[in-house]
XYZ file of C-alpha atoms in Angstrom:
670
model
C -70.769 -10.039 25.817
C -67.315 -8.546 25.603
C -66.149 -4.959 25.552
C -65.581 -4.256 21.857
C -65.810 -0.931 20.066
C -66.608 0.722 23.374
C -69.707 -1.376 23.910
C -70.573 -2.067 27.556
C -70.125 -5.608 28.793
C -73.017 -7.641 30.109
C -71.422 -7.341 33.556
C -71.449 -3.524 33.274
C -75.127 -3.552 32.319
C -76.131 -5.884 35.151
C -74.189 -3.822 37.719
C -75.987 -0.676 36.591
C -79.433 -2.297 36.642
C -78.989 -3.865 40.084
C -77.794 -0.550 41.500
C -80.841 1.205 40.055
C -83.473 -1.336 41.112
C -81.948 -2.016 44.524
C -80.702 -5.106 46.286
C -77.489 -7.013 45.842
C -76.127 -8.786 42.817
C -76.400 -12.568 43.272
C -74.210 -15.277 41.773
C -77.343 -17.020 40.512
C -78.499 -13.815 38.868
C -75.138 -13.442 37.099
C -75.286 -17.051 35.876
C -78.828 -16.569 34.633
C -77.968 -13.328 32.830
C -75.085 -14.971 30.996
C -77.132 -18.049 30.028
C -80.045 -15.949 28.788
C -77.706 -13.763 26.707
C -76.128 -16.891 25.197
C -79.536 -18.334 24.307
C -80.535 -15.106 22.586
C -77.266 -14.946 20.692
C -77.498 -18.580 19.531
C -81.242 -18.509 18.875
C -81.769 -21.453 21.250
C -84.236 -22.182 24.047
C -83.588 -22.151 27.790
C -85.434 -23.281 30.927
C -84.154 -21.509 34.046
C -85.098 -22.359 37.603
C -84.328 -19.291 39.704
C -85.219 -19.502 43.378
C -86.918 -16.753 45.372
C -84.550 -13.846 45.959
C -82.405 -14.498 42.882
C -83.563 -11.367 41.094
C -84.643 -13.237 37.978
C -86.489 -10.257 36.475
C -83.177 -8.454 35.927
C -81.626 -11.788 34.977
C -83.685 -11.747 31.789
C -84.454 -8.037 31.294
C -80.814 -6.929 31.084
C -79.740 -9.371 28.329
C -83.073 -8.873 26.547
C -82.698 -5.101 26.386
C -79.046 -5.455 25.428
C -79.968 -7.357 22.246
C -81.816 -4.376 20.788
C -84.426 -6.808 19.449
C -88.140 -6.642 20.194
C -88.919 -8.711 23.294
C -92.205 -10.072 24.644
C -92.365 -10.907 28.354
C -95.385 -13.025 29.338
C -96.324 -13.439 33.007
C -99.108 -15.256 34.856
C -99.957 -12.810 37.643
C -100.983 -9.187 37.852
C -98.489 -8.645 40.689
C -95.501 -9.482 38.504
C -96.843 -7.451 35.555
C -97.130 -4.447 37.850
C -93.635 -4.997 39.249
C -92.150 -5.113 35.756
C -94.010 -2.097 34.358
C -93.986 0.137 37.437
C -90.646 -0.742 39.021
C -88.162 -2.973 37.212
C -88.453 -1.724 33.635
C -88.457 2.056 34.310
C -85.416 1.812 36.574
C -83.563 -0.627 34.334
C -84.138 1.445 31.206
C -82.898 4.620 32.925
C -79.855 2.800 34.291
C -78.905 1.273 30.931
C -79.602 4.388 28.852
C -76.169 6.027 29.386
C -74.388 2.745 28.621
C -76.442 1.686 25.597
C -76.959 5.270 24.362
C -80.597 4.540 23.704
C -83.722 4.498 25.841
C -85.893 1.503 24.898
C -89.640 2.013 25.041
C -91.737 -0.520 26.945
C -95.477 -1.143 27.100
C -98.069 -3.542 28.452
C -100.615 -5.325 26.271
C -103.605 -7.433 27.318
C -106.705 -8.900 25.745
C -109.332 -6.425 24.535
C -111.803 -7.280 27.296
C -109.323 -5.946 29.868
C -109.883 -2.391 28.578
C -112.894 -0.154 29.090
C -114.928 0.220 25.875
C -116.091 3.804 25.335
C -118.761 2.661 22.859
C -120.305 0.394 25.491
C -119.983 3.075 28.129
C -121.692 5.825 26.114
C -124.060 3.886 23.870
C -125.091 1.146 26.287
C -125.149 -2.625 26.304
C -127.058 -4.247 23.446
C -130.257 -5.441 25.076
C -131.271 -9.026 25.640
C -132.845 -10.327 28.829
C -130.552 -8.352 31.122
C -130.715 -4.751 32.240
C -128.714 -2.441 30.035
C -126.077 0.044 31.009
C -128.266 3.097 30.544
C -131.039 1.541 32.595
C -128.634 1.195 35.469
C -127.433 4.794 35.127
C -130.984 6.095 34.925
C -132.109 4.158 37.980
C -129.122 5.340 39.966
C -129.554 8.988 39.019
C -133.342 9.152 39.248
C -133.277 7.845 42.821
C -130.683 10.346 43.949
C -127.804 7.892 43.826
C -127.085 4.225 43.245
C -128.375 1.762 45.812
C -127.145 -1.529 44.380
C -123.529 -2.682 44.152
C -123.909 -2.813 40.359
C -125.231 0.743 40.168
C -122.417 2.088 42.308
C -119.811 0.246 40.265
C -121.200 1.540 36.963
C -121.292 5.174 38.050
C -117.750 4.858 39.389
C -116.649 3.384 36.061
C -118.189 6.312 34.214
C -116.334 8.789 36.442
C -113.120 6.796 36.086
C -113.384 6.868 32.293
C -112.789 10.634 32.400
C -109.648 10.235 34.518
C -107.870 7.115 33.294
C -105.179 7.261 30.649
C -105.127 3.504 30.023
C -108.697 2.238 30.537
C -107.032 -0.918 31.902
C -109.215 -2.698 34.454
C -106.163 -3.519 36.546
C -105.502 0.194 37.036
C -108.904 0.679 38.701
C -108.629 0.557 42.489
C -110.623 -0.633 44.235
C -111.939 -2.960 41.556
C -115.504 -3.620 40.422
C -117.523 -6.794 40.027
C -117.234 -8.949 36.920
C -120.886 -8.180 36.175
C -120.247 -4.435 36.151
C -117.097 -4.742 34.053
C -118.915 -6.909 31.511
C -121.228 -3.977 30.773
C -118.381 -1.629 29.855
C -116.073 -4.019 27.977
C -116.159 -6.119 24.817
C -114.387 -9.205 23.529
C -112.374 -9.028 20.324
C -115.299 -10.656 18.500
C -117.791 -8.086 19.773
C -115.614 -5.094 18.910
C -116.818 -3.008 15.958
C -113.279 -2.169 14.895
C -111.626 1.214 15.181
C -112.545 2.292 11.644
C -116.281 1.619 12.169
C -116.615 2.780 15.770
C -117.523 6.348 16.636
C -115.030 6.159 19.511
C -112.260 4.410 17.580
C -109.903 7.382 17.761
C -110.139 7.390 21.576
C -110.187 3.603 22.078
C -108.085 2.440 25.031
C -107.465 -1.036 23.580
C -106.335 0.420 20.244
C -104.065 2.892 22.039
C -102.466 0.002 23.962
C -101.856 -1.837 20.698
C -100.276 1.220 19.103
C -97.969 1.670 22.090
C -97.012 -2.000 21.874
C -96.149 -1.658 18.156
C -93.647 1.065 19.005
C -92.186 -0.623 22.084
C -89.032 -2.688 22.298
C -90.214 -4.573 25.401
C -93.862 -5.681 25.611
C -95.244 -7.120 28.850
C -98.284 -9.340 28.418
C -99.972 -12.304 30.096
C -100.003 -16.029 29.434
C -103.597 -15.911 28.204
C -102.860 -13.427 25.408
C -99.746 -15.399 24.498
C -101.956 -18.505 24.220
C -104.524 -16.696 22.067
C -101.726 -15.460 19.813
C -100.520 -19.052 19.396
C -103.885 -20.813 19.095
C -106.025 -18.545 16.944
C -103.582 -18.051 14.101
C -104.347 -14.339 13.717
C -101.470 -12.612 15.552
C -102.469 -10.322 18.402
C -98.915 -9.635 19.570
C -96.505 -7.575 17.466
C -93.762 -9.548 15.728
C -90.838 -10.237 18.047
C -87.465 -11.996 18.054
C -87.316 -13.003 21.712
C -89.974 -14.463 24.037
C -89.560 -14.665 27.806
C -92.121 -16.638 29.791
C -91.928 -15.834 33.498
C -93.902 -17.881 36.045
C -93.577 -20.583 33.409
C -94.901 -23.305 35.720
C -98.356 -21.794 35.055
C -98.147 -21.749 31.264
C -99.638 -25.175 30.471
C -102.617 -24.509 32.743
C -103.266 -21.084 31.178
C -102.977 -22.394 27.625
C -105.330 -25.271 28.462
C -107.819 -22.752 29.825
C -107.756 -20.681 26.647
C -108.161 -23.824 24.530
C -111.171 -25.055 26.550
C -114.690 -24.618 25.148
C -117.918 -24.607 27.144
C -121.653 -24.740 26.465
C -124.264 -23.993 29.126
C -128.045 -23.680 28.796
C -127.801 -20.079 30.014
C -125.079 -19.129 27.533
C -126.861 -20.812 24.620
C -130.129 -19.117 25.609
C -128.515 -15.678 25.620
C -126.996 -16.304 22.204
C -130.396 -17.347 20.820
C -132.157 -14.261 22.212
C -129.521 -11.938 20.791
C -129.616 -13.494 17.341
C -133.407 -13.898 17.169
C -133.962 -10.131 17.061
C -131.912 -9.794 13.890
C -132.796 -12.814 11.735
C -135.873 -14.121 9.964
C -138.533 -15.927 11.966
C -137.945 -19.356 10.420
C -134.208 -19.354 11.241
C -134.893 -17.982 14.722
C -137.476 -20.717 15.424
C -135.038 -23.400 14.283
C -132.358 -21.998 16.572
C -134.747 -21.802 19.538
C -135.916 -25.389 18.992
C -132.318 -26.654 18.910
C -131.504 -24.708 22.080
C -134.516 -26.183 23.870
C -133.423 -29.705 22.915
C -129.936 -29.041 24.290
C -131.356 -27.569 27.509
C -133.592 -30.617 28.125
C -130.593 -32.930 27.836
C -128.512 -30.776 30.178
C -131.180 -31.034 32.891
C -130.398 -34.765 33.091
C -126.609 -34.482 32.743
C -124.509 -36.238 35.377
C -120.959 -35.026 36.121
C -118.165 -36.967 34.484
C -116.194 -37.648 31.345
C -117.891 -38.714 28.129
C -115.634 -41.364 26.602
C -117.971 -41.346 23.614
C -120.641 -38.796 22.743
C -124.070 -40.322 23.571
C -126.396 -40.569 20.591
C -128.991 -38.162 21.989
C -126.317 -35.563 22.821
C -124.817 -35.989 19.351
C -128.214 -35.293 17.746
C -128.800 -32.268 19.992
C -125.365 -30.768 19.286
C -125.648 -31.403 15.553
C -129.001 -29.608 15.493
C -127.533 -26.756 17.547
C -124.469 -26.496 15.304
C -126.512 -26.446 12.092
C -129.050 -23.958 13.452
C -126.243 -21.703 14.705
C -124.538 -21.906 11.313
C -127.781 -20.852 9.598
C -128.155 -17.991 12.074
C -124.616 -16.812 11.356
C -125.420 -16.725 7.634
C -128.630 -14.796 8.339
C -126.810 -12.342 10.589
C -124.356 -11.680 7.791
C -127.203 -10.713 5.464
C -129.400 -8.665 7.776
C -129.492 -4.946 8.309
C -132.313 -3.929 10.629
C -132.608 -0.163 10.827
C -135.189 -0.472 13.595
C -132.582 -1.789 15.998
C -130.691 0.974 17.763
C -126.963 0.898 17.123
C -127.471 -2.144 14.907
C -123.777 -2.802 14.249
C -122.996 -3.268 17.953
C -126.033 -5.496 18.402
C -125.024 -7.636 15.423
C -121.441 -7.989 16.632
C -122.546 -9.171 20.072
C -125.062 -11.583 18.559
C -122.473 -12.934 16.109
C -119.877 -13.389 18.839
C -122.316 -15.361 20.991
C -123.705 -17.559 18.238
C -120.273 -18.247 16.705
C -119.111 -19.607 20.060
C -122.121 -21.934 20.174
C -121.465 -23.118 16.622
C -117.721 -23.671 17.126
C -117.957 -25.551 20.434
C -120.836 -27.707 19.145
C -118.849 -28.513 16.006
C -115.738 -29.364 18.003
C -117.597 -31.814 20.253
C -119.543 -33.392 17.385
C -116.308 -34.005 15.469
C -115.065 -36.028 18.430
C -111.301 -35.590 18.053
C -109.166 -38.184 19.828
C -107.099 -35.264 21.068
C -110.016 -33.699 22.988
C -111.631 -34.568 26.311
C -115.368 -33.929 26.761
C -117.174 -33.923 30.084
C -120.187 -32.691 32.021
C -119.891 -30.498 35.114
C -122.569 -29.407 37.571
C -122.445 -26.221 39.626
C -124.770 -25.293 42.464
C -125.069 -21.772 41.105
C -124.864 -22.222 37.331
C -126.335 -25.665 36.780
C -124.841 -28.029 34.210
C -122.168 -27.277 31.649
C -120.640 -29.250 28.789
C -116.892 -28.723 28.406
C -114.225 -29.740 25.909
C -110.483 -29.349 26.411
C -107.327 -30.607 24.699
C -105.929 -33.856 26.044
C -102.516 -32.201 25.868
C -101.192 -28.820 24.777
C -97.608 -30.044 24.369
C -97.896 -30.454 20.590
C -99.485 -27.026 20.233
C -96.746 -25.411 22.300
C -93.989 -27.271 20.458
C -95.369 -26.093 17.124
C -96.381 -22.549 18.009
C -94.166 -21.431 20.887
C -90.653 -22.440 19.865
C -90.610 -21.629 16.156
C -88.895 -18.571 14.663
C -87.729 -17.054 17.942
C -85.598 -17.745 20.991
C -87.654 -18.660 24.072
C -86.606 -18.430 27.716
C -88.906 -19.947 30.321
C -88.240 -19.222 33.987
C -89.783 -19.851 37.398
C -88.793 -20.741 40.934
C -90.288 -24.207 40.316
C -89.383 -25.872 37.026
C -87.338 -28.829 38.302
C -89.708 -31.484 39.595
C -88.265 -34.663 41.037
C -84.759 -33.318 40.438
C -84.831 -32.509 36.712
C -86.561 -30.393 34.058
C -87.940 -33.290 32.026
C -91.444 -33.347 33.548
C -92.068 -29.687 32.838
C -90.237 -29.980 29.518
C -92.543 -32.781 28.357
C -95.624 -30.718 29.193
C -94.201 -27.938 26.992
C -93.605 -30.277 24.057
C -89.860 -30.708 24.605
C -87.857 -33.937 24.402
C -85.868 -35.062 27.479
C -82.869 -32.828 28.104
C -79.866 -33.858 26.030
C -81.918 -36.029 23.675
C -81.635 -34.700 20.131
C -84.539 -35.239 17.769
C -85.215 -33.193 14.645
C -88.927 -33.012 15.490
C -88.240 -31.400 18.875
C -86.681 -28.014 19.593
C -83.245 -28.060 21.212
C -83.106 -26.640 24.718
C -81.013 -26.441 27.858
C -81.978 -26.441 31.513
C -80.236 -24.353 34.158
C -80.828 -24.242 37.917
C -79.184 -21.111 39.313
C -80.172 -21.971 42.874
C -81.252 -19.503 45.521
C -79.426 -16.995 47.723
C -81.123 -18.587 50.727
C -79.548 -21.322 52.851
C -82.649 -23.483 53.043
C -81.120 -26.168 55.288
C -80.254 -23.556 57.927
C -83.355 -21.404 57.482
C -86.108 -24.004 57.333
C -87.300 -27.431 58.459
C -89.483 -29.791 56.471
C -91.526 -31.791 58.955
C -93.690 -34.715 57.870
C -96.176 -35.989 60.474
C -95.716 -39.639 59.610
C -97.546 -40.824 62.760
C -100.894 -39.455 61.534
C -103.522 -41.551 59.801
C -103.468 -41.103 56.008
C -106.114 -38.783 54.618
C -109.227 -40.373 53.168
C -112.566 -39.179 51.923
C -113.501 -38.058 55.443
C -112.152 -34.530 55.661
C -112.532 -34.236 59.462
C -109.239 -36.076 60.360
C -109.396 -35.479 64.099
C -105.740 -36.440 64.653
C -104.665 -33.989 61.949
C -106.628 -31.172 63.601
C -104.997 -31.988 66.963
C -101.555 -31.932 65.360
C -102.312 -28.632 63.611
C -103.487 -27.035 66.857
C -100.301 -28.095 68.685
C -98.080 -26.762 65.910
C -99.859 -23.406 65.710
C -99.719 -23.051 69.475
C -95.976 -23.807 69.527
C -95.422 -21.238 66.761
C -97.394 -18.550 68.596
C -99.665 -18.111 65.577
C -97.576 -16.977 62.573
C -99.135 -19.736 60.438
C -100.118 -19.989 56.777
C -102.447 -22.973 56.420
C -102.564 -24.412 52.894
C -105.477 -26.788 52.383
C -106.370 -29.010 49.470
C -110.057 -28.064 49.704
C -112.136 -25.163 50.961
C -114.073 -27.560 53.157
C -110.841 -28.618 54.849
C -109.809 -25.000 55.449
C -113.225 -24.127 56.915
C -113.234 -27.150 59.220
C -109.742 -26.366 60.517
C -110.553 -22.686 61.050
C -113.727 -23.484 62.996
C -111.948 -26.034 65.196
C -108.927 -23.878 65.982
C -110.986 -20.764 66.659
C -112.591 -22.702 69.475
C -109.285 -24.012 70.862
C -106.623 -21.336 70.479
C -106.296 -17.721 71.510
C -104.888 -16.520 68.176
C -106.756 -14.840 65.311
C -107.631 -17.254 62.475
C -108.353 -15.642 59.108
C -110.209 -17.703 56.490
C -110.114 -17.213 52.745
C -113.485 -16.003 51.477
C -114.386 -14.016 54.573
C -112.646 -10.913 53.150
C -110.865 -9.997 49.936
C -107.629 -11.881 49.440
C -105.568 -8.687 49.455
C -107.064 -7.565 52.757
C -106.524 -10.995 54.330
C -102.856 -11.069 53.318
C -102.341 -7.501 54.572
C -103.849 -8.337 57.980
C -101.835 -11.564 58.174
C -98.599 -9.693 57.453
C -99.272 -6.925 59.972
C -100.090 -9.082 63.029
C -97.533 -11.820 63.783
C -99.976 -13.794 65.972
C -102.480 -14.116 63.126
C -103.008 -17.277 61.078
C -104.356 -17.404 57.530
C -106.092 -20.519 56.209
C -107.175 -21.068 52.640
C -106.829 -23.047 49.461
C -105.357 -22.845 45.957
C -104.602 -19.125 45.521
C -102.689 -19.088 48.820
C -100.374 -21.898 47.705
C -98.862 -19.527 45.124
C -99.996 -16.004 45.940
C -98.572 -15.064 49.352
C -95.323 -13.116 49.768
C -94.948 -12.320 53.474
C -91.326 -12.215 54.657
C -90.465 -11.855 58.322
C -91.973 -13.153 61.580
C -95.609 -13.181 60.437
C -95.114 -16.398 58.458
C -92.904 -18.869 60.310
C -95.045 -21.981 59.958
C -96.484 -23.180 56.643
C -98.838 -26.147 57.020
C -100.136 -28.394 54.234
C -103.024 -30.600 55.322
C -102.383 -33.222 52.643
C -100.539 -33.846 49.408
C -102.518 -31.798 46.852
C -103.191 -34.486 44.280
C -105.884 -33.544 41.750
C -109.294 -35.125 42.293
C -109.211 -38.699 40.978
C -112.544 -38.091 39.233
C -111.275 -34.973 37.427
C -112.102 -35.812 33.780
C -109.139 -34.037 32.235
C -106.621 -35.412 34.725
C -107.900 -38.978 34.429
C -107.881 -38.761 30.621
C -104.310 -37.454 30.586
C -103.163 -40.207 32.962
C -104.799 -42.852 30.788
C -103.104 -41.473 27.664
C -99.676 -41.639 29.315
C -100.308 -45.218 30.429
C -101.428 -46.268 26.955
C -98.157 -44.850 25.623
C -96.224 -47.031 28.074
C -95.553 -44.420 30.762
C -96.536 -43.978 34.393
C -99.703 -41.906 34.249
C -99.874 -41.265 37.976
C -96.324 -39.924 38.187
C -96.527 -37.957 34.925
C -99.812 -36.229 35.763
C -101.066 -36.472 39.356
C -97.683 -36.577 41.115
C -96.272 -33.833 38.887
C -99.307 -31.650 39.639
C -98.840 -32.224 43.382
C -95.079 -31.651 43.217
C -95.549 -28.298 41.539
C -98.053 -27.106 44.129
C -95.967 -28.381 47.054
C -92.876 -26.643 45.696
C -94.853 -23.435 45.369
C -96.471 -23.817 48.792
C -93.188 -24.563 50.561
C -91.736 -21.491 48.869
C -94.043 -19.284 50.948
C -91.862 -19.863 54.046
C -88.492 -18.308 53.202
C -88.869 -15.011 51.393
C -85.813 -13.169 52.804
C -82.347 -14.028 54.133
C -83.439 -13.547 57.757
C -86.522 -15.779 57.592
C -86.701 -18.913 59.759
C -89.452 -21.471 60.107
C -91.065 -24.824 59.452
C -93.004 -26.359 56.575
C -95.241 -29.035 58.119
C -96.936 -31.605 55.895
C -99.685 -33.426 57.810
C -99.835 -36.316 55.383
C -97.773 -39.409 56.271
C -97.654 -40.504 52.639
C -94.914 -37.933 52.004
C -92.652 -40.003 54.290
C -93.931 -43.497 53.552
C -95.142 -43.725 49.943
C -92.809 -44.589 47.065
C -93.555 -41.265 45.375
C -92.648 -39.338 48.561
C -89.034 -38.916 47.496
C -90.073 -37.417 44.155
C -92.296 -34.884 45.917
C -89.706 -33.977 48.567
C -86.978 -33.507 45.944
C -89.222 -30.976 44.192
C -89.387 -28.778 47.309
C -86.703 -26.441 48.687
C -83.849 -28.326 50.355
C -84.986 -27.815 53.961
C -83.627 -29.895 56.850
C -85.922 -32.914 56.958
C -87.424 -34.586 60.032
C -90.380 -36.671 61.219
C -89.682 -35.949 64.916
C -92.722 -34.117 66.260
C -91.062 -33.135 69.555
C -88.041 -31.664 67.783
C -90.318 -29.561 65.580
C -92.297 -28.226 68.540
C -89.078 -27.198 70.290
C -87.831 -25.527 67.105
C -91.087 -23.618 66.606
C -91.073 -22.457 70.231
C -87.478 -21.244 69.870
C -88.265 -19.409 66.608
C -91.325 -17.808 68.249
C -89.273 -16.725 71.286
C -86.585 -15.211 69.061
C -89.215 -13.297 67.080
C -90.791 -11.976 70.282
C -87.409 -10.864 71.619
C -86.624 -9.115 68.341
C -89.981 -7.333 68.452
C -89.319 -6.135 72.020
C -85.836 -4.925 71.094
C -87.252 -3.111 68.087
C -89.924 -1.413 70.188
C -87.355 -0.406 72.827
C -84.970 0.978 70.222
C -87.699 3.095 68.639
């Protein structure tokens, strides 16, 4: 942008925003801002890798606001949504207002089930086999106060409904259980619609949608973006620019939205809800079909179904046809004897339509779907169907009719953007094909000097991990590293069993506190870990990406093994096979790419500020010895690399001593 007709330059706008939000302007942030502005101006697509500390939020917000067009920003985590809405956007808008001579409105928009439903709250949950909302209130009040967790949560929700301006579940602190929230929220299918609902004028979800229609910048999540793309009926307001932050998560979130599931419990609930509203003959047919499905599920063994077995095909066909008949009957019925009949019908329709659609999808047997059985200790068996790939869907739905910028700290895997690009439906960078959208990749680096601030240590002397999760030599190595570091350790494990085993062993060996994921809420665990430098925190998947603890509390990040997906994961194995049949390397394209992304994210937990120092230790010799090791290492931050165990122990001891000295000096100075 140039200064013409008194218009501020892009540099002027970025200076003002950085000054307002705080921090220092980074060269990477400037490069990102210019590239994003160019993409918007040209109507092209851009993938930007922006390392931790770059200030990427302003790198896209400033050029987006400068366009004057409507912008949608989609993120994966609640933490980033909060940062944008509560910190970055208010300050940026105020800072740019004098320069742009306008004050853009911004709003957040989520799926309907994220907002409290006043109809559910005041009229109660349509009854099936579960206790209704009013029953819970009555029990709580008649006994002088709630005694169960559910009762307490429901009464707190009722009180909160009088105070909240948004009705957004994420604004309720502390939160409530999923079971409690389910009784005061509805899906889009269950909603009566504002014009038919007695509480439509006060509806929180409708108010959020109205605010979004008037806003220039709309912050949403990947799931709603996926729904907007998949379902055809737009749920997001029309927009000219789309920004996808935390873009490394997008394929996973879209796959989740596009996955269907049938369980005996879910089918049974749908049948009970519909049976109250339809004729006896149709209800009996539906119940018989559900019983046939349930009998088959009792015998289901986990694993992928390459072809639908004949008996399952018959059961699903019967279930689909019976559900279709029930849907027709529900459309014709009006039962005045049922209290609040419209709400009951909507819930019944929503449940039975899901049964019909998932059954139909599996019966059709598309070559682009993967079908498998799962078994859960708590929920029993489930039948699932997911897309073999979402790249075609994203290519068709995401990149048409608007400029798209995708950004993350981890988009370059193995040294280039092509792996992530392929998963998004993009051709290799620089390859022009009319069927594929044109795009550019940009790595703006990081303000951190990774080679001076961190060490990547691979324990190549250890035995490779196998099915036995005990790995006595790995536990010994872990104990020595934690002891040398004086605690200060984030332990990232590929399984919960591995994390539990390590925590139990080290609690018996070392005189440092060991926190374990699952023993307290994640937020409380991270807070305790950050406050006490001697504390260690061990856990699994959510810790690989969800911990931001700068300073001396996190100076050793340990990965017990390369986090490859389970080889028996039906979706992963199907995707690998498809790549191989197309002439590619299925292992590298799927399993290694999955592991590289997680390792890049996990290693990124170490250096969160310019003063951070420490070690990332990978206790899996394959990272040093296997042919794919170089691909994985090149996906991680450029730390100084070593396999010398003695050197690493000396470095950890020195880092620990320096942190202790700094703590003493700080205490003396205060």
